mmCIF file of C-alpha atoms and ligand atoms in Angstrom:
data_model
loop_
_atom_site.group_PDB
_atom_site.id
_atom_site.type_symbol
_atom_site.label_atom_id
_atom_site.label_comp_id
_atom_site.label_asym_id
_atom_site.label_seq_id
_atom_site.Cartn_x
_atom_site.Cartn_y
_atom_site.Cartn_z
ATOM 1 C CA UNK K 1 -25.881 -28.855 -19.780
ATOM 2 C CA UNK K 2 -23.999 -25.289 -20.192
ATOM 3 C CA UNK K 3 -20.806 -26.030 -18.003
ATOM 4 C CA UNK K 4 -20.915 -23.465 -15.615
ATOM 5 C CA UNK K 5 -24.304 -24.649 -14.570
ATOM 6 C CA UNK K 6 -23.299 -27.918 -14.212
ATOM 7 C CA UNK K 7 -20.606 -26.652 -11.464
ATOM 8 C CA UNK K 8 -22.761 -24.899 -9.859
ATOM 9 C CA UNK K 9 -24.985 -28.097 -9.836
ATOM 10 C CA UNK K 10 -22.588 -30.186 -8.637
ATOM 11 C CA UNK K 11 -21.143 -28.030 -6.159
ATOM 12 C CA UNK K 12 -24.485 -27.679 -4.652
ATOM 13 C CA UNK K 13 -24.846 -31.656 -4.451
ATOM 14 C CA UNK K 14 -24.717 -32.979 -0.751
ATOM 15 C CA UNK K 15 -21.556 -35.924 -1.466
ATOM 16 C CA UNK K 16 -20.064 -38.936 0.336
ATOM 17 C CA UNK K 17 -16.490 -39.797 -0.315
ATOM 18 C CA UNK K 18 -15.790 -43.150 0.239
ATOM 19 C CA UNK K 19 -12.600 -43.672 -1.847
ATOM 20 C CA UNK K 20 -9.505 -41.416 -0.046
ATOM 21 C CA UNK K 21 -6.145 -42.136 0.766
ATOM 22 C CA UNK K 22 -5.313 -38.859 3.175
ATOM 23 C CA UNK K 23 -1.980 -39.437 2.700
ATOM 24 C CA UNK K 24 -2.878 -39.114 -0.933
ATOM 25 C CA UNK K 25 -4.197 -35.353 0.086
ATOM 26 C CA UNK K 26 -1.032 -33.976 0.838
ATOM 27 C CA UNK K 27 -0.778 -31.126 -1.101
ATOM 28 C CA UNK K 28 2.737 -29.681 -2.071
ATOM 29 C CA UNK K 29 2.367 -26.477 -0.222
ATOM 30 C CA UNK K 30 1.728 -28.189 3.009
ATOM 31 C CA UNK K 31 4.082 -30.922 2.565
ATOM 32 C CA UNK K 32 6.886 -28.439 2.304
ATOM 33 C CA UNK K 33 5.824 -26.237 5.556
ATOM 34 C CA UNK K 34 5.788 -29.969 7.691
ATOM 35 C CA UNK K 35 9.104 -31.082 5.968
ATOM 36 C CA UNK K 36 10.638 -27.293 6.781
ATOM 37 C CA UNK K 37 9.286 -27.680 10.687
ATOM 38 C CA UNK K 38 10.256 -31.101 11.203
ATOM 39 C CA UNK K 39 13.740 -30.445 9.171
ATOM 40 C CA UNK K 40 13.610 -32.576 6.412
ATOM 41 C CA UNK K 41 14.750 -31.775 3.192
ATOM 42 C CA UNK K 42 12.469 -32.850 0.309
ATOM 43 C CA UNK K 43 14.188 -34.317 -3.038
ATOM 44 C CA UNK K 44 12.788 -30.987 -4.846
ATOM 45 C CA UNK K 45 13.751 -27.716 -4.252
ATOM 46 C CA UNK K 46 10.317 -26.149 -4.573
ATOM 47 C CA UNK K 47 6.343 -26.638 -4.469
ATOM 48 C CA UNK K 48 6.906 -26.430 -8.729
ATOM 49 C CA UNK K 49 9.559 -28.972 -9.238
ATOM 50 C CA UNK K 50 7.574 -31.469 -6.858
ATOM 51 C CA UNK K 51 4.183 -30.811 -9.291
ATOM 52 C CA UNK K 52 6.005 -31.247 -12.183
ATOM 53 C CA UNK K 53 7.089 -34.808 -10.887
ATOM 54 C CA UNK K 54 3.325 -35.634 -10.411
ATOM 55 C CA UNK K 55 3.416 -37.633 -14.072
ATOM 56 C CA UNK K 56 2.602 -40.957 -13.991
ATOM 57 C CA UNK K 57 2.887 -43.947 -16.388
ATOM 58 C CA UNK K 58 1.622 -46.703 -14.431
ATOM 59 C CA UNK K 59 -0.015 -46.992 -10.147
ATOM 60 C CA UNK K 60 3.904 -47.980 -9.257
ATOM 61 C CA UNK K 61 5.409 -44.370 -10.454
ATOM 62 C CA UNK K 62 2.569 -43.054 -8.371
ATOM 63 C CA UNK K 63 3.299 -44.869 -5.400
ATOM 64 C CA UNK K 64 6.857 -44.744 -5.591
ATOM 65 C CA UNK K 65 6.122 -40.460 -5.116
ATOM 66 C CA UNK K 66 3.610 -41.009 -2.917
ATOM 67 C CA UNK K 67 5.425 -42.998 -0.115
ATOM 68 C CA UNK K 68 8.254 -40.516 -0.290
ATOM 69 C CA UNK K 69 6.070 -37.615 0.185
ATOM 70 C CA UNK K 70 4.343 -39.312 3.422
ATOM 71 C CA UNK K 71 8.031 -39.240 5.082
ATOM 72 C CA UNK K 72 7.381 -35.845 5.651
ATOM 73 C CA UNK K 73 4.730 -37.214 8.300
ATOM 74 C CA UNK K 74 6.130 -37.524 11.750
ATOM 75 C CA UNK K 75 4.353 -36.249 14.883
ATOM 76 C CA UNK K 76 0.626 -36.282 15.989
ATOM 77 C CA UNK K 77 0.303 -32.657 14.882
ATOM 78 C CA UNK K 78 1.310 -33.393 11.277
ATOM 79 C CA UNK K 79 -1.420 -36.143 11.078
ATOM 80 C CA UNK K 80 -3.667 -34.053 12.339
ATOM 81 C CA UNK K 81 -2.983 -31.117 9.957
ATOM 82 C CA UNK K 82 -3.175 -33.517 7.030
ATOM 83 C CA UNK K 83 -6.627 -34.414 7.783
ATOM 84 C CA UNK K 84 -7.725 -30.558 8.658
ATOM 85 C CA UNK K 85 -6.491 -29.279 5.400
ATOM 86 C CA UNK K 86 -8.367 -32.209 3.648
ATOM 87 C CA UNK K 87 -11.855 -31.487 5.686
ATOM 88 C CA UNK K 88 -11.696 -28.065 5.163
ATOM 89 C CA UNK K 89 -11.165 -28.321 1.407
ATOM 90 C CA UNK K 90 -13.920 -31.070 1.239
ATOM 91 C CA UNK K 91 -15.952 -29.334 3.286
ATOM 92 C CA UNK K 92 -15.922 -26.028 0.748
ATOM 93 C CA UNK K 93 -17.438 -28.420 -1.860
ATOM 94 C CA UNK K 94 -20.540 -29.569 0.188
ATOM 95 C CA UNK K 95 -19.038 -33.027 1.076
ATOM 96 C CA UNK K 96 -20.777 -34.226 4.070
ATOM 97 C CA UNK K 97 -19.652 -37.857 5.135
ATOM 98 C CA UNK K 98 -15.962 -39.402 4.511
ATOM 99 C CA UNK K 99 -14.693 -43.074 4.958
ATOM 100 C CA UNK K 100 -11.019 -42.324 4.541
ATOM 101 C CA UNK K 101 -8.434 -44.764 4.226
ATOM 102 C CA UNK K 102 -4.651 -44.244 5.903
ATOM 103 C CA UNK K 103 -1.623 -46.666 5.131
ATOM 104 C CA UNK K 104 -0.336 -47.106 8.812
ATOM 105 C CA UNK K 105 2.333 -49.639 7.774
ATOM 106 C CA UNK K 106 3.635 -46.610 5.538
ATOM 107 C CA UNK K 107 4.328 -45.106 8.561
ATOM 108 C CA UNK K 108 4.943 -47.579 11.439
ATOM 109 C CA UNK K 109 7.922 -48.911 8.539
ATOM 110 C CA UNK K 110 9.767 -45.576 9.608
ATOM 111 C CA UNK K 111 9.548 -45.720 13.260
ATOM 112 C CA UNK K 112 6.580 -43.868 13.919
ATOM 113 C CA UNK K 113 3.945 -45.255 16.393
ATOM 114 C CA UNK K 114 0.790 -46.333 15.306
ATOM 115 C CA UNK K 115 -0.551 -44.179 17.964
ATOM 116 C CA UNK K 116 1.049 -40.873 17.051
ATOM 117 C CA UNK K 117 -0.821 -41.680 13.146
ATOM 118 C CA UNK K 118 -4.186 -42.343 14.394
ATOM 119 C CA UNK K 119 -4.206 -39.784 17.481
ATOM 120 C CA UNK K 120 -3.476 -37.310 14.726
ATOM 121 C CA UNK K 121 -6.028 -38.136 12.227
ATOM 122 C CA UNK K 122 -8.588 -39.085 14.445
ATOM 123 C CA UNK K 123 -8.401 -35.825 16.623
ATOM 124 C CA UNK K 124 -9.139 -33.758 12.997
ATOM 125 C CA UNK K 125 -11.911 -35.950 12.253
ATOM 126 C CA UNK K 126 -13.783 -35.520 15.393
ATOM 127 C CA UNK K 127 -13.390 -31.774 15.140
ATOM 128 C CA UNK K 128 -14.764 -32.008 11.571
ATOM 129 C CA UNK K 129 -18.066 -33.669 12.930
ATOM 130 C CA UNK K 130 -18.306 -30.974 15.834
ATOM 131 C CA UNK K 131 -17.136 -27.692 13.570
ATOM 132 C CA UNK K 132 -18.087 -28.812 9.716
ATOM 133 C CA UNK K 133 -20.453 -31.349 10.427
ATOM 134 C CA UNK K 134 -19.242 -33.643 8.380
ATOM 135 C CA UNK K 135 -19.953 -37.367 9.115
ATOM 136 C CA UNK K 136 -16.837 -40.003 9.245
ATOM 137 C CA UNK K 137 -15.600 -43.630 9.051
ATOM 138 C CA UNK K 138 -12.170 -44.429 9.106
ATOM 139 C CA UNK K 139 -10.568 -47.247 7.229
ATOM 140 C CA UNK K 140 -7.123 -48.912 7.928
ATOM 141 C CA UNK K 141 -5.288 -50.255 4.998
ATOM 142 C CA UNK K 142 -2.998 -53.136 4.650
ATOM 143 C CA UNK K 143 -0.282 -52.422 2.007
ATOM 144 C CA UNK K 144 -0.321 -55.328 -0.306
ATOM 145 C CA UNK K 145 3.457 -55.124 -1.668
ATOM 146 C CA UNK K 146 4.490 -56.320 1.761
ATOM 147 C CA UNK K 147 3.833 -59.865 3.696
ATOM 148 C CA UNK K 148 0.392 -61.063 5.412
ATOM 149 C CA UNK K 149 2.727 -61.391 8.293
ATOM 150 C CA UNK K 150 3.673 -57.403 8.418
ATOM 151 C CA UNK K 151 -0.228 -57.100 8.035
ATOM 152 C CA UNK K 152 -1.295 -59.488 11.073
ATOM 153 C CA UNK K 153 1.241 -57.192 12.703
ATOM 154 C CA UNK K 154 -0.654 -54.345 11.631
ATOM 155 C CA UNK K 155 -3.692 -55.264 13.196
ATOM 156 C CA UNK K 156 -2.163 -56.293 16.096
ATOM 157 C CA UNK K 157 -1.479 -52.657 16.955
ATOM 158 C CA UNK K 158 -4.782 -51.122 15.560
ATOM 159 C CA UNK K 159 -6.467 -53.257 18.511
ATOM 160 C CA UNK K 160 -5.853 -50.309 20.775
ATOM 161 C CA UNK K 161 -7.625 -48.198 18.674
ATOM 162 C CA UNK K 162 -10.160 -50.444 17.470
ATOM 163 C CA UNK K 163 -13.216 -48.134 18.801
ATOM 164 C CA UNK K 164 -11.945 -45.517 16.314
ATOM 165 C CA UNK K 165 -11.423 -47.943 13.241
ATOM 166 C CA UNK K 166 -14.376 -49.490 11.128
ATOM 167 C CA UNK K 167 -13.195 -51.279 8.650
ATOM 168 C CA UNK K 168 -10.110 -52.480 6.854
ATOM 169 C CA UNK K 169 -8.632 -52.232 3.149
ATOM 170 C CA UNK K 170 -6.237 -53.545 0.585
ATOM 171 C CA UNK K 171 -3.981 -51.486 -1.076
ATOM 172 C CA UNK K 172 -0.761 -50.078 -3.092
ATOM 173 C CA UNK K 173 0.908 -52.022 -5.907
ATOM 174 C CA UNK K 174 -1.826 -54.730 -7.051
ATOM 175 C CA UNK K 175 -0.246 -56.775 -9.888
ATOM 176 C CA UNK K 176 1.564 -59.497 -8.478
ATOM 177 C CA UNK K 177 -0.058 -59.377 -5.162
ATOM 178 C CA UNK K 178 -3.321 -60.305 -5.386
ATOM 179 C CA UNK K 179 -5.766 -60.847 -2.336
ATOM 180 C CA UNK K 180 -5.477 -64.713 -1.690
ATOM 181 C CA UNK K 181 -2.883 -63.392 0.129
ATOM 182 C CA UNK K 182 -4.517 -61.623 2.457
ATOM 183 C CA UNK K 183 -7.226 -64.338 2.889
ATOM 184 C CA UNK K 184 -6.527 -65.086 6.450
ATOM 185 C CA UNK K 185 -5.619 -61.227 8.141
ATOM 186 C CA UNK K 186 -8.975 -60.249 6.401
ATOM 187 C CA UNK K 187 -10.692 -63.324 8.274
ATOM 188 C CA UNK K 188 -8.777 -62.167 11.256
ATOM 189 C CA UNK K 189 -10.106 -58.569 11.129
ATOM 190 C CA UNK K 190 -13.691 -59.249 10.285
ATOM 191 C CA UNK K 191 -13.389 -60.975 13.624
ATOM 192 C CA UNK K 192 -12.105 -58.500 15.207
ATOM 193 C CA UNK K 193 -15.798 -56.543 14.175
ATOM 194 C CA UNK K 194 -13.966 -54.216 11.034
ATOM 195 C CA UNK K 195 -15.944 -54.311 8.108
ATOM 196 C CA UNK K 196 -13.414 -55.316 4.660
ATOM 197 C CA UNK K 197 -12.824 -53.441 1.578
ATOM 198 C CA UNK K 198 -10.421 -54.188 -0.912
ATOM 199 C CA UNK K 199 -8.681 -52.171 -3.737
ATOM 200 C CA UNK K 200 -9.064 -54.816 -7.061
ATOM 201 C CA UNK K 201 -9.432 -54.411 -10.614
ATOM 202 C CA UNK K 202 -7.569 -51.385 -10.327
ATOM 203 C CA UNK K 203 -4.792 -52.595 -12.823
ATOM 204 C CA UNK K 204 -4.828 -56.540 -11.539
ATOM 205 C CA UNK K 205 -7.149 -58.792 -13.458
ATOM 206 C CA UNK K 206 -10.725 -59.385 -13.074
ATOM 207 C CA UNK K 207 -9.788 -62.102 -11.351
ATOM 208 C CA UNK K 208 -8.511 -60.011 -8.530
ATOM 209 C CA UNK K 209 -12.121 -58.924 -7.976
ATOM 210 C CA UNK K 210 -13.230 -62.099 -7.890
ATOM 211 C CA UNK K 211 -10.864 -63.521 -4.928
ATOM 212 C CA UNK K 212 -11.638 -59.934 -2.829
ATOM 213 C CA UNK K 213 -15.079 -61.048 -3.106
ATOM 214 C CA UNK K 214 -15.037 -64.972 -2.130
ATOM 215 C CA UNK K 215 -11.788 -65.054 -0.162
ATOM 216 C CA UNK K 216 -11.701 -61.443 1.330
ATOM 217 C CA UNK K 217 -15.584 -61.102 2.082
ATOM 218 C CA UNK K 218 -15.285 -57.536 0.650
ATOM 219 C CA UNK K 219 -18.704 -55.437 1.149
ATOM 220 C CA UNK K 220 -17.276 -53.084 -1.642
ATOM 221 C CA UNK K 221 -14.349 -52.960 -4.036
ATOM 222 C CA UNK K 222 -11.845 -49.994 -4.478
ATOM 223 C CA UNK K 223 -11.738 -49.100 -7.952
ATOM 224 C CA UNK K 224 -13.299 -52.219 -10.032
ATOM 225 C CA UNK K 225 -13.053 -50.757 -13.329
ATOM 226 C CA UNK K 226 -11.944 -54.073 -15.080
ATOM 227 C CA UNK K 227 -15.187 -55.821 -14.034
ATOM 228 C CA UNK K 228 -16.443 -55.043 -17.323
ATOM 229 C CA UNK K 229 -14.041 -57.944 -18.434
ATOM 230 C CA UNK K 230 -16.721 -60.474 -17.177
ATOM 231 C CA UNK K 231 -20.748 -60.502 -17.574
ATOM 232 C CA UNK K 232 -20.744 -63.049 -14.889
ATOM 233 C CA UNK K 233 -18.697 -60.543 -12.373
ATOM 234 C CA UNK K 234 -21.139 -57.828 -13.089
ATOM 235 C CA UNK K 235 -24.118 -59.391 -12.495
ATOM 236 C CA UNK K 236 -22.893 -60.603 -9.068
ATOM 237 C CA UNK K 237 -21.854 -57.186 -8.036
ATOM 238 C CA UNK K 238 -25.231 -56.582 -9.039
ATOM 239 C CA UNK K 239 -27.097 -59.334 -7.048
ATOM 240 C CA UNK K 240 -24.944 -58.581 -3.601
ATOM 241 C CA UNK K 241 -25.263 -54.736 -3.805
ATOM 242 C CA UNK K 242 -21.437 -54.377 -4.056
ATOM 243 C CA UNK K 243 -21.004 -50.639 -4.570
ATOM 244 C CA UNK K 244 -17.695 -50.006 -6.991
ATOM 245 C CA UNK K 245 -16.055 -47.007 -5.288
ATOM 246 C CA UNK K 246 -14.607 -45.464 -8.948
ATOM 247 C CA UNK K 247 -11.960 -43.113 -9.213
ATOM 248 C CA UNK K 248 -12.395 -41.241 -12.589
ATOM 249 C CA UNK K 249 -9.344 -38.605 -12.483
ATOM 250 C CA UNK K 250 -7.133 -40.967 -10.572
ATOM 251 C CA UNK K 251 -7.874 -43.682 -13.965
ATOM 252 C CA UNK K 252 -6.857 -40.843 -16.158
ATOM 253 C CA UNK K 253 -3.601 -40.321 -14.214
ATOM 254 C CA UNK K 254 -2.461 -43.524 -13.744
ATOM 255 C CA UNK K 255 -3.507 -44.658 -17.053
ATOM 256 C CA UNK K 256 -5.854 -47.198 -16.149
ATOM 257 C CA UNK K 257 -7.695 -45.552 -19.186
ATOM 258 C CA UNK K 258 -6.924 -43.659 -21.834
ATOM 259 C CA UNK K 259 -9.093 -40.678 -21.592
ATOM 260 C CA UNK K 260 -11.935 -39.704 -19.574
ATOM 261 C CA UNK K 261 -14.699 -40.718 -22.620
ATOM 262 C CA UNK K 262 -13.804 -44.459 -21.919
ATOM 263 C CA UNK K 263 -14.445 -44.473 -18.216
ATOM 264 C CA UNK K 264 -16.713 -47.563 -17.633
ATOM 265 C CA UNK K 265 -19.218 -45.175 -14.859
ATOM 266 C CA UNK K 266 -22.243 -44.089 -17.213
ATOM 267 C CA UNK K 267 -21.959 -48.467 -18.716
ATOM 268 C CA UNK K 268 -21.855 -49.492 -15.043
ATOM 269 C CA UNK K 269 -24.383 -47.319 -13.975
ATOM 270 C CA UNK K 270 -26.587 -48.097 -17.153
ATOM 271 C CA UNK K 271 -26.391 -51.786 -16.209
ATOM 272 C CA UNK K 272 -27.395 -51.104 -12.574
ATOM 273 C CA UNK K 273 -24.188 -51.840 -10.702
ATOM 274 C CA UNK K 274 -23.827 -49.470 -7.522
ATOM 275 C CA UNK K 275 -21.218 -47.413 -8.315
ATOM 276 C CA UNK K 276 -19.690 -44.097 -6.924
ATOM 277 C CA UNK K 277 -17.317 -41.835 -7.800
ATOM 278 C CA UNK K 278 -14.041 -40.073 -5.611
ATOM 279 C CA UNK K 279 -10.857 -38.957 -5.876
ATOM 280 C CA UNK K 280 -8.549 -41.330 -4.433
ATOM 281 C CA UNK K 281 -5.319 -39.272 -3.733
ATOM 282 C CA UNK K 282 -6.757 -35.722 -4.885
ATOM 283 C CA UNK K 283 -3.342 -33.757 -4.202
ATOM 284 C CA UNK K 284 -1.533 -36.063 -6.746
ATOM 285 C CA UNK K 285 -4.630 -36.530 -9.611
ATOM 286 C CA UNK K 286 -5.860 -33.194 -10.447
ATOM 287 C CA UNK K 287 -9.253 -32.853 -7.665
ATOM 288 C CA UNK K 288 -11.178 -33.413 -5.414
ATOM 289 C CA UNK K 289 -15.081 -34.768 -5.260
ATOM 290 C CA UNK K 290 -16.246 -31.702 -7.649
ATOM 291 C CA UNK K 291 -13.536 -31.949 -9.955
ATOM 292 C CA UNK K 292 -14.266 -35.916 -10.072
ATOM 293 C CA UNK K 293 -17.846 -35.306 -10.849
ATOM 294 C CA UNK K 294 -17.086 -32.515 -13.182
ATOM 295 C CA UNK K 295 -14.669 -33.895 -15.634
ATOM 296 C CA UNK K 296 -16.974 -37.242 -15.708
ATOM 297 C CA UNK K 297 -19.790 -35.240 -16.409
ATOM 298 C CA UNK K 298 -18.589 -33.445 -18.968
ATOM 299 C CA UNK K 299 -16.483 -35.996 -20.839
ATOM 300 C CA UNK K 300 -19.420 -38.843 -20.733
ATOM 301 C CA UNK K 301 -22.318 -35.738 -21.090
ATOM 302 C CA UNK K 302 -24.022 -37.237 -17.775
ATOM 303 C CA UNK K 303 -28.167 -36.084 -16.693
ATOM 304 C CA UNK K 304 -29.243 -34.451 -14.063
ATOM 305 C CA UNK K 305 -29.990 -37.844 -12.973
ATOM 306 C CA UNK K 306 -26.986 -39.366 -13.428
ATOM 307 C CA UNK K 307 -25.621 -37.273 -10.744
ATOM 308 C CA UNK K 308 -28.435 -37.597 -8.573
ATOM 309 C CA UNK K 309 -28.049 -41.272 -8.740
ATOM 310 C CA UNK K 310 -24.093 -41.143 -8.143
ATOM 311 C CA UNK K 311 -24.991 -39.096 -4.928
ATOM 312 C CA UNK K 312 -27.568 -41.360 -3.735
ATOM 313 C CA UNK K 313 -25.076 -44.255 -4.497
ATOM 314 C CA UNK K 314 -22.442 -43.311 -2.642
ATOM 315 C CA UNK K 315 -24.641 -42.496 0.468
ATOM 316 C CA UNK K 316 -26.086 -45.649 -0.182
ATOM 317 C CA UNK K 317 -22.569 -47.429 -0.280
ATOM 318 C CA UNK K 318 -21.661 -46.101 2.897
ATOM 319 C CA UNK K 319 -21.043 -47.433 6.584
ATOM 320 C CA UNK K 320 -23.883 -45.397 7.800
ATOM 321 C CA UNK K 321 -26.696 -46.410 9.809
ATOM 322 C CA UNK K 322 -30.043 -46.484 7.681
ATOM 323 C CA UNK K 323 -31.704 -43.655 9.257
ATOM 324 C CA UNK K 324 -28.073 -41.676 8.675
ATOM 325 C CA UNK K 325 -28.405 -42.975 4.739
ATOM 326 C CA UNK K 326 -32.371 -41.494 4.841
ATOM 327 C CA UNK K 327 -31.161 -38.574 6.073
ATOM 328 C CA UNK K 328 -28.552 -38.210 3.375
ATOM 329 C CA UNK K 329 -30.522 -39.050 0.497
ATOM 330 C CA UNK K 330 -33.595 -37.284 0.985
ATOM 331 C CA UNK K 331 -31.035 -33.977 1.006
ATOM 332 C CA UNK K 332 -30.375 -35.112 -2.196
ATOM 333 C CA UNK K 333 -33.350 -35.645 -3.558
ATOM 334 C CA UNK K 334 -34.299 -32.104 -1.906
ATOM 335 C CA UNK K 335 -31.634 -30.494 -3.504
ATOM 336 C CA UNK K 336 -32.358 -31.935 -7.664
ATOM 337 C CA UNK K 337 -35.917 -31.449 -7.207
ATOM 338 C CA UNK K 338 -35.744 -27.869 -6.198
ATOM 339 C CA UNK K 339 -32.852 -26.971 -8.593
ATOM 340 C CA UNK K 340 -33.549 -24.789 -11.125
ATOM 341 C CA UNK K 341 -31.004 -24.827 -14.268
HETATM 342 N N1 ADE D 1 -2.633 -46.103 -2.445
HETATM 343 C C1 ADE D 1 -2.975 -44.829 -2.646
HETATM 344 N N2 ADE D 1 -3.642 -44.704 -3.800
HETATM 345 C C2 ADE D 1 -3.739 -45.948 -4.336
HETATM 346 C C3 ADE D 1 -4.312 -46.477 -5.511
HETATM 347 N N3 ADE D 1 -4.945 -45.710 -6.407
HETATM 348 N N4 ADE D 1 -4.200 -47.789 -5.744
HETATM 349 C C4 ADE D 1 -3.557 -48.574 -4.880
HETATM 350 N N5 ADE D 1 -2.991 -48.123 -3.763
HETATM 351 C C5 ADE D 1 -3.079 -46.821 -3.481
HETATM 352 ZN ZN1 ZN D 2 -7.285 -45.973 -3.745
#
């Protein structure tokens, strides 16, 4: 397909993004206008310098930038402009339901109340479904580098909030702390009614995946990519409907793979595994939902129907109610069998 019709397809595509970190959506501009207000001066001197750290060898240099920029974050208002910005960008590229992660232990660590993080983000989200109309979940994650303890803490204080949370996640560094050792706050929190996700396969082994799916009780896995390490694994994924929520540009950066040709999507998708595609920490990795799509489609030379069957996946995937996911994917389907190339 000529590229600029195949942004112009893909713009037009009604998308779910079910793989976002919002404090992975700062972008540089606003972190520096929150940092100036809440007078905080930022290692770099200017929106530049800061990009030109965004280089990453491995998920730790990532993260290591990443928890530094979220110090920035310290009053309701700066949560909620976080997740504004992000729904207004998303919004401009047709995306129409979010499940989005936040990292309230990133937070909480630095004195700031649970409540002041989730007032924030919650207050933009519910003005996104009244003003945008865009659809959301939200998703709490449990950082993984620090103790199951810190976590049972963790959702301890969401309890408050529980009406506002629907599920909860695993993530930040992975090797080395794999989810056995989250075995029993996951059991905790699916009885507390959140539905589990878990970040594996990411960099940690395929075993990793494995253990999120018979200890955690994940209903999808973050990431996944190393799945193609074991037939077994797939075909599993494939009997339970376990969508793989993939993060092409995010792989790239971190260097889960080595260019965009080897990402495992079209193989996954040929061998009928439910898998989606998002952007992870879009700020940091070069895009957002259409720039995902784009550079997949383009380096792996994806159909028409690829795309549509990405879409329908991650609508699919999602924590909505069937006659929500109907909805959703008959707008798809509208939209590829009335577009004209
Ligand atoms: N936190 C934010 N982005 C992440 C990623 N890609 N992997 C693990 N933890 C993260
Ligand atoms: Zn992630």
């Amino acid at each position: 397909m000529e590229l600029l019709k195949l942004k112009e397809l893909i713009q037009g595509i009604p998308k779910a993004e079910l793989h976002l970190h919002i404090e992975g959506s700062f972008e540089p501009e606003l972190m520096f206008e929150i940092a100036k207000r809440n007078n905080i001066k930022l290692e770099y001197d200017s929106v530049d310098s800061l990009k030109k750290a965004y280089k990453f060898s491995n998920l730790q240099e990532f993260l290591d930038i990443y928890y530094i920029g979220a110090q920035v974050l310290l009053h309701e208002q700066d949560f909620y402009d976080l997740t504004w910005a992000y729904l207004t960008k998303v919004h401009s590229q047709n995306v129409v339901h979010v499940e989005l992660f936040f990292d309230p232990q990133t937070h909480t660590d630095r004195g700031v109340d649970f409540g002041v993080v989730i007032n924030g983000i919650y207050k933009a989200l519910e003005k996104g479904r009244q003003e945008l109309n865009i659809s959301y979940k939200l998703i709490m994650s449990y950082l993984r580098h620090l103790s199951e303890e810190e976590a049972f803490k963790t959702l301890e204080a969401s309890l408050l909030y529980s009406d506002w949370i629907d599920g909860v996640g695993l993530d930040s560094s992975e090797k080395g702390n794999p989810p056995s050792k989250f075995e029993r706050v996951f059991e905790a929190s699916a009885k507390h009614g959140y539905s589990l996700v878990a970040h594996a396969g990411e960099e940690g082994p395929v075993e990793y995946i494995w253990e999120a799916l018979n200890l955690l009780n994940v209903v999808r896995i973050d990431h996944g990519n190393r799945c193609l390490d074991d037939e077994a694994l797939i075909q599993e994924l494939i009997e339970k409907n376990i969508a793989l929520t993939l993060c092409p540009l995010s792989n790239v950066a971190l260097k889960v793979i080595h260019k965009m040709e080897d990402h495992p999507v079209l193989t996954l998708l040929e061998k009928g595994v439910l898998a989606t595609i998002h952007s992870d920490d879009p700020a940091y990795f070069g895009g957002y939902m259409n720039e995902n799509y784009y550079e997949t489609a383009r380096a792996l030379h994806l159909t028409e129907n690829h795309l549509r069957q990405l879409a329908i996946n991650a609508f699919e995937a999602s924590w909505l109610s069937q006659a929500e996911k109907d909805k959703n994917i008959s707008s798809v389907n509208n939209y590829f069998d009335s577009y004209i190339g």
